[in-house]
């Protein structure tokens, strides 16, 4: 198994460097690939911030990547839960923070938009302001 960095995942998803994309495709074909949830977080940020991809496109690309047969994902259920919440309007980083906190009764933040979106979606743990 090979664990990959964000730059490899981005090459695979956006094909902005054909030579590197070929290398990444070859690696993904030949090996089992481990993707850490931090790589997924950074990839979403790059797709949205650098490549200006919209929420639906970014979410779809990440779901397809994480569903590849040869891909093993850290905290798979947490990531897919975060992607579900992201698709419903939550910032992906916030969604991942909240989904990763499933053992907690509450999640404290000063971010009023985060709190409002979580309340609107009835997400758990409950988001509060300290």
mmCIF file of N, CA and C in Angstrom:
data_model
loop_
_atom_site.group_PDB
_atom_site.id
_atom_site.type_symbol
_atom_site.label_atom_id
_atom_site.label_comp_id
_atom_site.label_asym_id
_atom_site.label_seq_id
_atom_site.Cartn_x
_atom_site.Cartn_y
_atom_site.Cartn_z
ATOM 1 N N UNK A 1 0.849 -1.178 0.000
ATOM 2 C CA UNK A 1 0.000 0.000 0.000
ATOM 3 C C UNK A 1 0.891 1.236 0.000
ATOM 4 N N UNK A 2 0.428 2.260 -0.723
ATOM 5 C CA UNK A 2 1.147 3.531 -0.819
ATOM 6 C C UNK A 2 0.226 4.644 -0.335
ATOM 7 N N UNK A 3 0.710 5.445 0.589
ATOM 8 C CA UNK A 3 -0.032 6.624 1.029
ATOM 9 C C UNK A 3 0.373 7.790 0.123
ATOM 10 N N UNK A 4 -0.604 8.599 -0.265
ATOM 11 C CA UNK A 4 -0.321 9.669 -1.225
ATOM 12 C C UNK A 4 -0.553 11.052 -0.615
ATOM 13 N N UNK A 5 0.181 11.994 -1.144
ATOM 14 C CA UNK A 5 0.080 13.391 -0.748
ATOM 15 C C UNK A 5 -0.984 14.080 -1.600
ATOM 16 N N UNK A 6 -1.393 15.235 -1.140
ATOM 17 C CA UNK A 6 -2.427 16.020 -1.812
ATOM 18 C C UNK A 6 -2.070 16.327 -3.261
ATOM 19 N N UNK A 7 -0.811 16.648 -3.523
ATOM 20 C CA UNK A 7 -0.447 17.037 -4.889
ATOM 21 C C UNK A 7 -0.695 15.909 -5.890
ATOM 22 N N UNK A 8 -0.549 14.660 -5.478
ATOM 23 C CA UNK A 8 -0.844 13.541 -6.375
ATOM 24 C C UNK A 8 -2.345 13.440 -6.633
ATOM 25 N N UNK A 9 -3.129 13.602 -5.579
ATOM 26 C CA UNK A 9 -4.587 13.536 -5.717
ATOM 27 C C UNK A 9 -5.087 14.643 -6.635
ATOM 28 N N UNK A 10 -4.566 15.846 -6.449
ATOM 29 C CA UNK A 10 -4.979 16.972 -7.298
ATOM 30 C C UNK A 10 -4.611 16.707 -8.755
ATOM 31 N N UNK A 11 -3.392 16.204 -9.000
ATOM 32 C CA UNK A 11 -3.004 15.870 -10.389
ATOM 33 C C UNK A 11 -4.012 14.907 -11.008
ATOM 34 N N UNK A 12 -4.385 13.894 -10.249
ATOM 35 C CA UNK A 12 -5.317 12.891 -10.746
ATOM 36 C C UNK A 12 -6.681 13.503 -11.059
ATOM 37 N N UNK A 13 -7.134 14.402 -10.224
ATOM 38 C CA UNK A 13 -8.477 14.965 -10.392
ATOM 39 C C UNK A 13 -8.567 16.069 -11.434
ATOM 40 N N UNK A 14 -7.524 16.869 -11.583
ATOM 41 C CA UNK A 14 -7.625 18.014 -12.498
ATOM 42 C C UNK A 14 -6.777 17.883 -13.761
ATOM 43 N N UNK A 15 -5.853 16.920 -13.789
ATOM 44 C CA UNK A 15 -5.019 16.689 -14.971
ATOM 45 C C UNK A 15 -4.400 17.986 -15.500
ATOM 46 N N UNK A 16 -3.812 18.762 -14.612
ATOM 47 C CA UNK A 16 -3.210 20.034 -15.023
ATOM 48 C C UNK A 16 -1.736 19.898 -15.394
ATOM 49 N N UNK A 17 -1.179 18.715 -15.198
ATOM 50 C CA UNK A 17 0.191 18.419 -15.601
ATOM 51 C C UNK A 17 0.174 17.001 -16.172
ATOM 52 N N UNK A 18 0.001 16.878 -17.492
ATOM 53 C CA UNK A 18 -0.185 15.559 -18.096
ATOM 54 C C UNK A 18 0.907 14.540 -17.758
ATOM 55 N N UNK A 19 2.148 14.957 -17.677
ATOM 56 C CA UNK A 19 3.228 14.012 -17.355
ATOM 57 C C UNK A 19 3.066 13.468 -15.935
ATOM 58 N N UNK A 20 2.754 14.354 -14.993
ATOM 59 C CA UNK A 20 2.547 13.903 -13.622
ATOM 60 C C UNK A 20 1.259 13.085 -13.495
ATOM 61 N N UNK A 21 0.237 13.446 -14.238
ATOM 62 C CA UNK A 21 -1.024 12.699 -14.195
ATOM 63 C C UNK A 21 -0.806 11.264 -14.652
ATOM 64 N N UNK A 22 0.009 11.053 -15.663
ATOM 65 C CA UNK A 22 0.318 9.697 -16.134
ATOM 66 C C UNK A 22 0.997 8.907 -15.010
ATOM 67 N N UNK A 23 1.952 9.526 -14.324
ATOM 68 C CA UNK A 23 2.646 8.851 -13.224
ATOM 69 C C UNK A 23 1.680 8.487 -12.098
ATOM 70 N N UNK A 24 0.787 9.409 -11.765
ATOM 71 C CA UNK A 24 -0.177 9.158 -10.696
ATOM 72 C C UNK A 24 -1.161 8.068 -11.111
ATOM 73 N N UNK A 25 -1.621 8.117 -12.332
ATOM 74 C CA UNK A 25 -2.546 7.097 -12.835
ATOM 75 C C UNK A 25 -1.895 5.720 -12.798
ATOM 76 N N UNK A 26 -0.640 5.651 -13.185
ATOM 77 C CA UNK A 26 0.101 4.391 -13.143
ATOM 78 C C UNK A 26 0.206 3.883 -11.704
ATOM 79 N N UNK A 27 0.501 4.767 -10.771
ATOM 80 C CA UNK A 27 0.593 4.394 -9.360
ATOM 81 C C UNK A 27 -0.752 3.886 -8.845
ATOM 82 N N UNK A 28 -1.826 4.599 -9.158
ATOM 83 C CA UNK A 28 -3.158 4.211 -8.706
ATOM 84 C C UNK A 28 -3.599 2.885 -9.334
ATOM 85 N N UNK A 29 -3.099 2.575 -10.488
ATOM 86 C CA UNK A 29 -3.439 1.319 -11.153
ATOM 87 C C UNK A 29 -2.655 0.147 -10.560
ATOM 88 N N UNK A 30 -1.418 0.413 -10.164
ATOM 89 C CA UNK A 30 -0.523 -0.661 -9.724
ATOM 90 C C UNK A 30 -0.594 -0.974 -8.234
ATOM 91 N N UNK A 31 -1.071 -0.055 -7.432
ATOM 92 C CA UNK A 31 -0.979 -0.198 -5.971
ATOM 93 C C UNK A 31 -2.327 0.027 -5.294
ATOM 94 N N UNK A 32 -2.433 -0.473 -4.069
ATOM 95 C CA UNK A 32 -3.490 -0.043 -3.160
ATOM 96 C C UNK A 32 -3.060 1.325 -2.662
ATOM 97 N N UNK A 33 -3.983 2.255 -2.594
ATOM 98 C CA UNK A 33 -3.675 3.632 -2.236
ATOM 99 C C UNK A 33 -4.374 4.002 -0.932
ATOM 100 N N UNK A 34 -3.602 4.542 0.014
ATOM 101 C CA UNK A 34 -4.173 5.047 1.260
ATOM 102 C C UNK A 34 -4.261 6.560 1.168
ATOM 103 N N UNK A 35 -5.438 7.106 1.515
ATOM 104 C CA UNK A 35 -5.620 8.556 1.519
ATOM 105 C C UNK A 35 -6.061 8.978 2.920
ATOM 106 N N UNK A 36 -5.233 9.811 3.555
ATOM 107 C CA UNK A 36 -5.548 10.344 4.883
ATOM 108 C C UNK A 36 -6.635 11.403 4.767
ATOM 109 N N UNK A 37 -7.435 11.546 5.822
ATOM 110 C CA UNK A 37 -8.513 12.531 5.756
ATOM 111 C C UNK A 37 -7.958 13.954 5.656
ATOM 112 N N UNK A 38 -6.747 14.196 6.139
ATOM 113 C CA UNK A 38 -6.141 15.520 5.988
ATOM 114 C C UNK A 38 -5.836 15.815 4.521
ATOM 115 N N UNK A 39 -5.505 14.786 3.754
ATOM 116 C CA UNK A 39 -5.277 14.958 2.310
ATOM 117 C C UNK A 39 -6.595 15.321 1.618
ATOM 118 N N UNK A 40 -7.685 14.691 2.033
ATOM 119 C CA UNK A 40 -8.994 15.002 1.459
ATOM 120 C C UNK A 40 -9.369 16.446 1.790
ATOM 121 N N UNK A 41 -9.133 16.855 3.025
ATOM 122 C CA UNK A 41 -9.423 18.226 3.441
ATOM 123 C C UNK A 41 -8.648 19.235 2.596
ATOM 124 N N UNK A 42 -7.366 18.994 2.438
ATOM 125 C CA UNK A 42 -6.525 19.905 1.656
ATOM 126 C C UNK A 42 -6.920 19.888 0.181
ATOM 127 N N UNK A 43 -7.282 18.716 -0.332
ATOM 128 C CA UNK A 43 -7.692 18.606 -1.730
ATOM 129 C C UNK A 43 -8.946 19.436 -1.991
ATOM 130 N N UNK A 44 -9.923 19.348 -1.093
ATOM 131 C CA UNK A 44 -11.147 20.148 -1.255
ATOM 132 C C UNK A 44 -10.813 21.626 -1.294
ATOM 133 N N UNK A 45 -9.946 22.057 -0.390
ATOM 134 C CA UNK A 45 -9.561 23.461 -0.328
ATOM 135 C C UNK A 45 -8.906 23.908 -1.640
ATOM 136 N N UNK A 46 -8.044 23.076 -2.202
ATOM 137 C CA UNK A 46 -7.359 23.411 -3.459
ATOM 138 C C UNK A 46 -8.344 23.432 -4.629
ATOM 139 N N UNK A 47 -9.209 22.433 -4.714
ATOM 140 C CA UNK A 47 -10.177 22.394 -5.810
ATOM 141 C C UNK A 47 -11.083 23.625 -5.785
ATOM 142 N N UNK A 48 -11.493 24.016 -4.599
ATOM 143 C CA UNK A 48 -12.373 25.178 -4.448
ATOM 144 C C UNK A 48 -11.606 26.486 -4.596
ATOM 145 N N UNK A 49 -10.495 26.604 -3.894
ATOM 146 C CA UNK A 49 -9.779 27.877 -3.823
ATOM 147 C C UNK A 49 -8.879 28.178 -4.995
ATOM 148 N N UNK A 50 -8.169 27.169 -5.486
ATOM 149 C CA UNK A 50 -7.210 27.378 -6.574
ATOM 150 C C UNK A 50 -7.873 27.185 -7.937
ATOM 151 N N UNK A 51 -8.689 26.129 -8.045
ATOM 152 C CA UNK A 51 -9.300 25.801 -9.334
ATOM 153 C C UNK A 51 -10.715 26.330 -9.483
ATOM 154 N N UNK A 52 -11.234 26.987 -8.461
ATOM 155 C CA UNK A 52 -12.564 27.610 -8.472
ATOM 156 C C UNK A 52 -13.689 26.655 -8.866
ATOM 157 N N UNK A 53 -13.565 25.398 -8.453
ATOM 158 C CA UNK A 53 -14.625 24.437 -8.728
ATOM 159 C C UNK A 53 -15.766 24.641 -7.734
ATOM 160 N N UNK A 54 -16.986 24.475 -8.201
ATOM 161 C CA UNK A 54 -18.132 24.667 -7.319
ATOM 162 C C UNK A 54 -18.298 23.476 -6.376
ATOM 163 N N UNK A 55 -19.154 23.642 -5.404
ATOM 164 C CA UNK A 55 -19.402 22.646 -4.359
ATOM 165 C C UNK A 55 -19.785 21.288 -4.940
ATOM 166 N N UNK A 56 -20.734 21.284 -5.860
ATOM 167 C CA UNK A 56 -21.228 20.021 -6.417
ATOM 168 C C UNK A 56 -20.127 19.271 -7.168
ATOM 169 N N UNK A 57 -19.355 19.975 -7.968
ATOM 170 C CA UNK A 57 -18.275 19.365 -8.742
ATOM 171 C C UNK A 57 -17.195 18.814 -7.818
ATOM 172 N N UNK A 58 -16.803 19.621 -6.832
ATOM 173 C CA UNK A 58 -15.780 19.203 -5.878
ATOM 174 C C UNK A 58 -16.243 17.978 -5.096
ATOM 175 N N UNK A 59 -17.462 18.027 -4.614
ATOM 176 C CA UNK A 59 -18.015 16.931 -3.827
ATOM 177 C C UNK A 59 -18.076 15.647 -4.652
ATOM 178 N N UNK A 60 -18.524 15.760 -5.871
ATOM 179 C CA UNK A 60 -18.618 14.598 -6.766
ATOM 180 C C UNK A 60 -17.236 14.005 -7.047
ATOM 181 N N UNK A 61 -16.267 14.859 -7.311
ATOM 182 C CA UNK A 61 -14.908 14.386 -7.594
ATOM 183 C C UNK A 61 -14.329 13.644 -6.392
ATOM 184 N N UNK A 62 -14.536 14.183 -5.198
ATOM 185 C CA UNK A 62 -14.018 13.529 -3.999
ATOM 186 C C UNK A 62 -14.714 12.195 -3.744
ATOM 187 N N UNK A 63 -16.021 12.143 -3.941
ATOM 188 C CA UNK A 63 -16.757 10.885 -3.760
ATOM 189 C C UNK A 63 -16.261 9.806 -4.725
ATOM 190 N N UNK A 64 -16.067 10.186 -5.972
ATOM 191 C CA UNK A 64 -15.584 9.217 -6.967
ATOM 192 C C UNK A 64 -14.188 8.713 -6.592
ATOM 193 N N UNK A 65 -13.321 9.627 -6.195
ATOM 194 C CA UNK A 65 -11.964 9.254 -5.791
ATOM 195 C C UNK A 65 -11.996 8.285 -4.613
ATOM 196 N N UNK A 66 -12.754 8.632 -3.582
ATOM 197 C CA UNK A 66 -12.780 7.833 -2.362
ATOM 198 C C UNK A 66 -13.503 6.503 -2.548
ATOM 199 N N UNK A 67 -14.245 6.382 -3.633
ATOM 200 C CA UNK A 67 -14.971 5.143 -3.913
ATOM 201 C C UNK A 67 -14.216 4.190 -4.832
ATOM 202 N N UNK A 68 -13.054 4.606 -5.312
ATOM 203 C CA UNK A 68 -12.266 3.724 -6.171
ATOM 204 C C UNK A 68 -11.913 2.449 -5.417
ATOM 205 N N UNK A 69 -11.969 1.328 -6.103
ATOM 206 C CA UNK A 69 -11.735 0.026 -5.479
ATOM 207 C C UNK A 69 -10.370 -0.074 -4.801
ATOM 208 N N UNK A 70 -9.351 0.508 -5.389
ATOM 209 C CA UNK A 70 -7.999 0.390 -4.856
ATOM 210 C C UNK A 70 -7.682 1.422 -3.773
ATOM 211 N N UNK A 71 -8.637 2.284 -3.446
ATOM 212 C CA UNK A 71 -8.401 3.344 -2.473
ATOM 213 C C UNK A 71 -8.924 2.940 -1.096
ATOM 214 N N UNK A 72 -8.053 3.109 -0.108
ATOM 215 C CA UNK A 72 -8.403 2.899 1.295
ATOM 216 C C UNK A 72 -8.339 4.279 1.945
ATOM 217 N N UNK A 73 -9.394 4.629 2.667
ATOM 218 C CA UNK A 73 -9.535 5.976 3.200
ATOM 219 C C UNK A 73 -9.515 5.952 4.728
ATOM 220 N N UNK A 74 -8.778 6.868 5.306
ATOM 221 C CA UNK A 74 -8.813 7.036 6.757
ATOM 222 C C UNK A 74 -10.193 7.550 7.166
ATOM 223 N N UNK A 75 -10.804 6.912 8.142
ATOM 224 C CA UNK A 75 -12.112 7.335 8.661
ATOM 225 C C UNK A 75 -13.147 7.496 7.547
ATOM 226 N N UNK A 76 -13.281 6.462 6.747
ATOM 227 C CA UNK A 76 -14.163 6.512 5.576
ATOM 228 C C UNK A 76 -15.572 6.985 5.912
ATOM 229 N N UNK A 77 -16.188 6.436 6.943
ATOM 230 C CA UNK A 77 -17.564 6.827 7.268
ATOM 231 C C UNK A 77 -17.634 8.291 7.695
ATOM 232 N N UNK A 78 -16.616 8.769 8.405
ATOM 233 C CA UNK A 78 -16.555 10.173 8.811
ATOM 234 C C UNK A 78 -16.452 11.068 7.572
ATOM 235 N N UNK A 79 -15.599 10.687 6.633
ATOM 236 C CA UNK A 79 -15.429 11.490 5.423
ATOM 237 C C UNK A 79 -16.704 11.539 4.582
ATOM 238 N N UNK A 80 -17.373 10.413 4.425
ATOM 239 C CA UNK A 80 -18.599 10.415 3.628
ATOM 240 C C UNK A 80 -19.722 11.172 4.341
ATOM 241 N N UNK A 81 -19.754 11.111 5.662
ATOM 242 C CA UNK A 81 -20.707 11.908 6.425
ATOM 243 C C UNK A 81 -20.427 13.399 6.203
ATOM 244 N N UNK A 82 -19.155 13.774 6.250
ATOM 245 C CA UNK A 82 -18.769 15.166 6.010
ATOM 246 C C UNK A 82 -19.129 15.588 4.587
ATOM 247 N N UNK A 83 -18.924 14.713 3.622
ATOM 248 C CA UNK A 83 -19.295 15.036 2.238
ATOM 249 C C UNK A 83 -20.807 15.214 2.099
ATOM 250 N N UNK A 84 -21.582 14.404 2.810
ATOM 251 C CA UNK A 84 -23.044 14.576 2.797
ATOM 252 C C UNK A 84 -23.423 15.957 3.324
ATOM 253 N N UNK A 85 -22.833 16.349 4.451
ATOM 254 C CA UNK A 85 -23.131 17.655 5.050
ATOM 255 C C UNK A 85 -22.620 18.799 4.184
ATOM 256 N N UNK A 86 -21.490 18.598 3.540
ATOM 257 C CA UNK A 86 -20.931 19.586 2.621
ATOM 258 C C UNK A 86 -21.888 19.815 1.454
ATOM 259 N N UNK A 87 -22.429 18.740 0.920
ATOM 260 C CA UNK A 87 -23.355 18.848 -0.212
ATOM 261 C C UNK A 87 -24.627 19.595 0.181
ATOM 262 N N UNK A 88 -24.966 19.555 1.461
ATOM 263 C CA UNK A 88 -26.162 20.248 1.948
ATOM 264 C C UNK A 88 -25.897 21.701 2.334
ATOM 265 N N UNK A 89 -24.667 22.169 2.119
ATOM 266 C CA UNK A 89 -24.380 23.582 2.324
ATOM 267 C C UNK A 89 -23.345 23.932 3.362
ATOM 268 N N UNK A 90 -22.831 22.941 4.074
ATOM 269 C CA UNK A 90 -21.825 23.233 5.097
ATOM 270 C C UNK A 90 -20.436 23.314 4.465
ATOM 271 N N UNK A 91 -19.624 24.222 4.974
ATOM 272 C CA UNK A 91 -18.222 24.285 4.579
ATOM 273 C C UNK A 91 -17.598 22.915 4.832
ATOM 274 N N UNK A 92 -16.772 22.423 3.903
ATOM 275 C CA UNK A 92 -16.240 21.077 4.045
ATOM 276 C C UNK A 92 -15.384 20.911 5.295
ATOM 277 N N UNK A 93 -14.529 21.878 5.584
ATOM 278 C CA UNK A 93 -13.686 21.770 6.784
ATOM 279 C C UNK A 93 -14.551 21.696 8.038
ATOM 280 N N UNK A 94 -15.571 22.539 8.125
ATOM 281 C CA UNK A 94 -16.477 22.502 9.269
ATOM 282 C C UNK A 94 -17.193 21.157 9.342
ATOM 283 N N UNK A 95 -17.645 20.672 8.203
ATOM 284 C CA UNK A 95 -18.334 19.382 8.164
ATOM 285 C C UNK A 95 -17.415 18.256 8.638
ATOM 286 N N UNK A 96 -16.155 18.311 8.241
ATOM 287 C CA UNK A 96 -15.207 17.281 8.657
ATOM 288 C C UNK A 96 -14.899 17.390 10.154
ATOM 289 N N UNK A 97 -14.740 18.615 10.646
ATOM 290 C CA UNK A 97 -14.518 18.799 12.083
ATOM 291 C C UNK A 97 -15.686 18.198 12.873
ATOM 292 N N UNK A 98 -16.898 18.510 12.447
ATOM 293 C CA UNK A 98 -18.086 18.053 13.165
ATOM 294 C C UNK A 98 -18.240 16.530 13.070
ATOM 295 N N UNK A 99 -18.079 15.991 11.887
ATOM 296 C CA UNK A 99 -18.195 14.539 11.715
ATOM 297 C C UNK A 99 -17.128 13.792 12.502
ATOM 298 N N UNK A 100 -15.945 14.361 12.599
ATOM 299 C CA UNK A 100 -14.857 13.740 13.352
ATOM 300 C C UNK A 100 -15.090 13.804 14.855
ATOM 301 N N UNK A 101 -16.032 14.618 15.281
ATOM 302 C CA UNK A 101 -16.317 14.817 16.704
ATOM 303 C C UNK A 101 -17.538 14.023 17.160
ATOM 304 N N UNK A 102 -17.857 12.964 16.460
ATOM 305 C CA UNK A 102 -19.092 12.211 16.720
ATOM 306 C C UNK A 102 -19.179 11.660 18.140
ATOM 307 N N UNK A 103 -18.069 11.533 18.855
ATOM 308 C CA UNK A 103 -18.103 11.023 20.237
ATOM 309 C C UNK A 103 -18.495 12.106 21.242
ATOM 310 N N UNK A 104 -18.448 13.350 20.830
ATOM 311 C CA UNK A 104 -18.754 14.460 21.731
ATOM 312 C C UNK A 104 -20.251 14.770 21.724
ATOM 313 N N UNK A 105 -20.742 15.311 22.830
ATOM 314 C CA UNK A 105 -22.142 15.721 22.908
ATOM 315 C C UNK A 105 -22.341 17.076 22.239
ATOM 316 N N UNK A 106 -21.327 17.943 22.350
ATOM 317 C CA UNK A 106 -21.419 19.274 21.761
ATOM 318 C C UNK A 106 -20.097 19.640 21.099
ATOM 319 N N UNK A 107 -20.173 20.613 20.196
ATOM 320 C CA UNK A 107 -19.009 21.139 19.494
ATOM 321 C C UNK A 107 -19.058 22.651 19.671
ATOM 322 N N UNK A 108 -18.037 23.235 20.275
ATOM 323 C CA UNK A 108 -18.023 24.670 20.558
ATOM 324 C C UNK A 108 -17.272 25.434 19.476
ATOM 325 N N UNK A 109 -17.865 26.547 19.044
ATOM 326 C CA UNK A 109 -17.246 27.410 18.034
ATOM 327 C C UNK A 109 -17.774 28.831 18.177
ATOM 328 N N UNK A 110 -16.984 29.793 17.736
ATOM 329 C CA UNK A 110 -17.453 31.177 17.641
ATOM 330 C C UNK A 110 -18.015 31.466 16.249
ATOM 331 N N UNK A 111 -17.896 30.521 15.328
ATOM 332 C CA UNK A 111 -18.329 30.683 13.941
ATOM 333 C C UNK A 111 -19.857 30.585 13.859
ATOM 334 N N UNK A 112 -20.517 31.733 13.743
ATOM 335 C CA UNK A 112 -21.984 31.755 13.741
ATOM 336 C C UNK A 112 -22.583 31.095 12.498
ATOM 337 N N UNK A 113 -21.897 31.193 11.364
ATOM 338 C CA UNK A 113 -22.399 30.545 10.150
ATOM 339 C C UNK A 113 -22.346 29.021 10.306
ATOM 340 N N UNK A 114 -21.258 28.515 10.848
ATOM 341 C CA UNK A 114 -21.110 27.089 11.121
ATOM 342 C C UNK A 114 -22.248 26.629 12.035
ATOM 343 N N UNK A 115 -22.451 27.347 13.126
ATOM 344 C CA UNK A 115 -23.488 26.998 14.094
ATOM 345 C C UNK A 115 -24.870 27.009 13.443
ATOM 346 N N UNK A 116 -25.148 28.033 12.679
ATOM 347 C CA UNK A 116 -26.451 28.163 12.019
ATOM 348 C C UNK A 116 -26.700 27.035 11.020
ATOM 349 N N UNK A 117 -25.698 26.714 10.214
ATOM 350 C CA UNK A 117 -25.846 25.645 9.222
ATOM 351 C C UNK A 117 -26.042 24.301 9.911
ATOM 352 N N UNK A 118 -25.276 24.034 10.951
ATOM 353 C CA UNK A 118 -25.408 22.764 11.682
ATOM 354 C C UNK A 118 -26.793 22.642 12.308
ATOM 355 N N UNK A 119 -27.294 23.741 12.851
ATOM 356 C CA UNK A 119 -28.638 23.729 13.461
ATOM 357 C C UNK A 119 -29.704 23.493 12.386
ATOM 358 N N UNK A 120 -29.569 24.177 11.263
ATOM 359 C CA UNK A 120 -30.529 24.038 10.167
ATOM 360 C C UNK A 120 -30.571 22.592 9.661
ATOM 361 N N UNK A 121 -29.412 21.934 9.637
ATOM 362 C CA UNK A 121 -29.333 20.556 9.148
ATOM 363 C C UNK A 121 -29.563 19.525 10.261
ATOM 364 N N UNK A 122 -29.795 20.011 11.486
ATOM 365 C CA UNK A 122 -30.009 19.144 12.661
ATOM 366 C C UNK A 122 -28.859 18.160 12.873
ATOM 367 N N UNK A 123 -27.640 18.664 12.745
ATOM 368 C CA UNK A 123 -26.467 17.802 12.853
ATOM 369 C C UNK A 123 -26.052 17.581 14.295
ATOM 370 N N UNK A 124 -25.431 16.445 14.516
ATOM 371 C CA UNK A 124 -24.885 16.081 15.812
ATOM 372 C C UNK A 124 -23.384 15.926 15.663
ATOM 373 N N UNK A 125 -22.579 16.251 16.654
ATOM 374 C CA UNK A 125 -22.996 16.841 17.919
ATOM 375 C C UNK A 125 -23.577 18.232 17.734
ATOM 376 N N UNK A 126 -24.306 18.690 18.727
ATOM 377 C CA UNK A 126 -24.891 20.025 18.696
ATOM 378 C C UNK A 126 -23.784 21.061 18.722
ATOM 379 N N UNK A 127 -23.888 22.049 17.853
ATOM 380 C CA UNK A 127 -22.881 23.113 17.784
ATOM 381 C C UNK A 127 -23.338 24.264 18.688
ATOM 382 N N UNK A 128 -22.439 24.678 19.574
ATOM 383 C CA UNK A 128 -22.746 25.756 20.532
ATOM 384 C C UNK A 128 -21.694 26.853 20.459
ATOM 385 N N UNK A 129 -22.051 27.997 21.008
ATOM 386 C CA UNK A 129 -21.093 29.078 21.242
ATOM 387 C C UNK A 129 -20.706 29.004 22.702
ATOM 388 N N UNK A 130 -19.413 28.984 23.001
ATOM 389 C CA UNK A 130 -19.000 28.867 24.412
ATOM 390 C C UNK A 130 -19.396 30.096 25.238
#
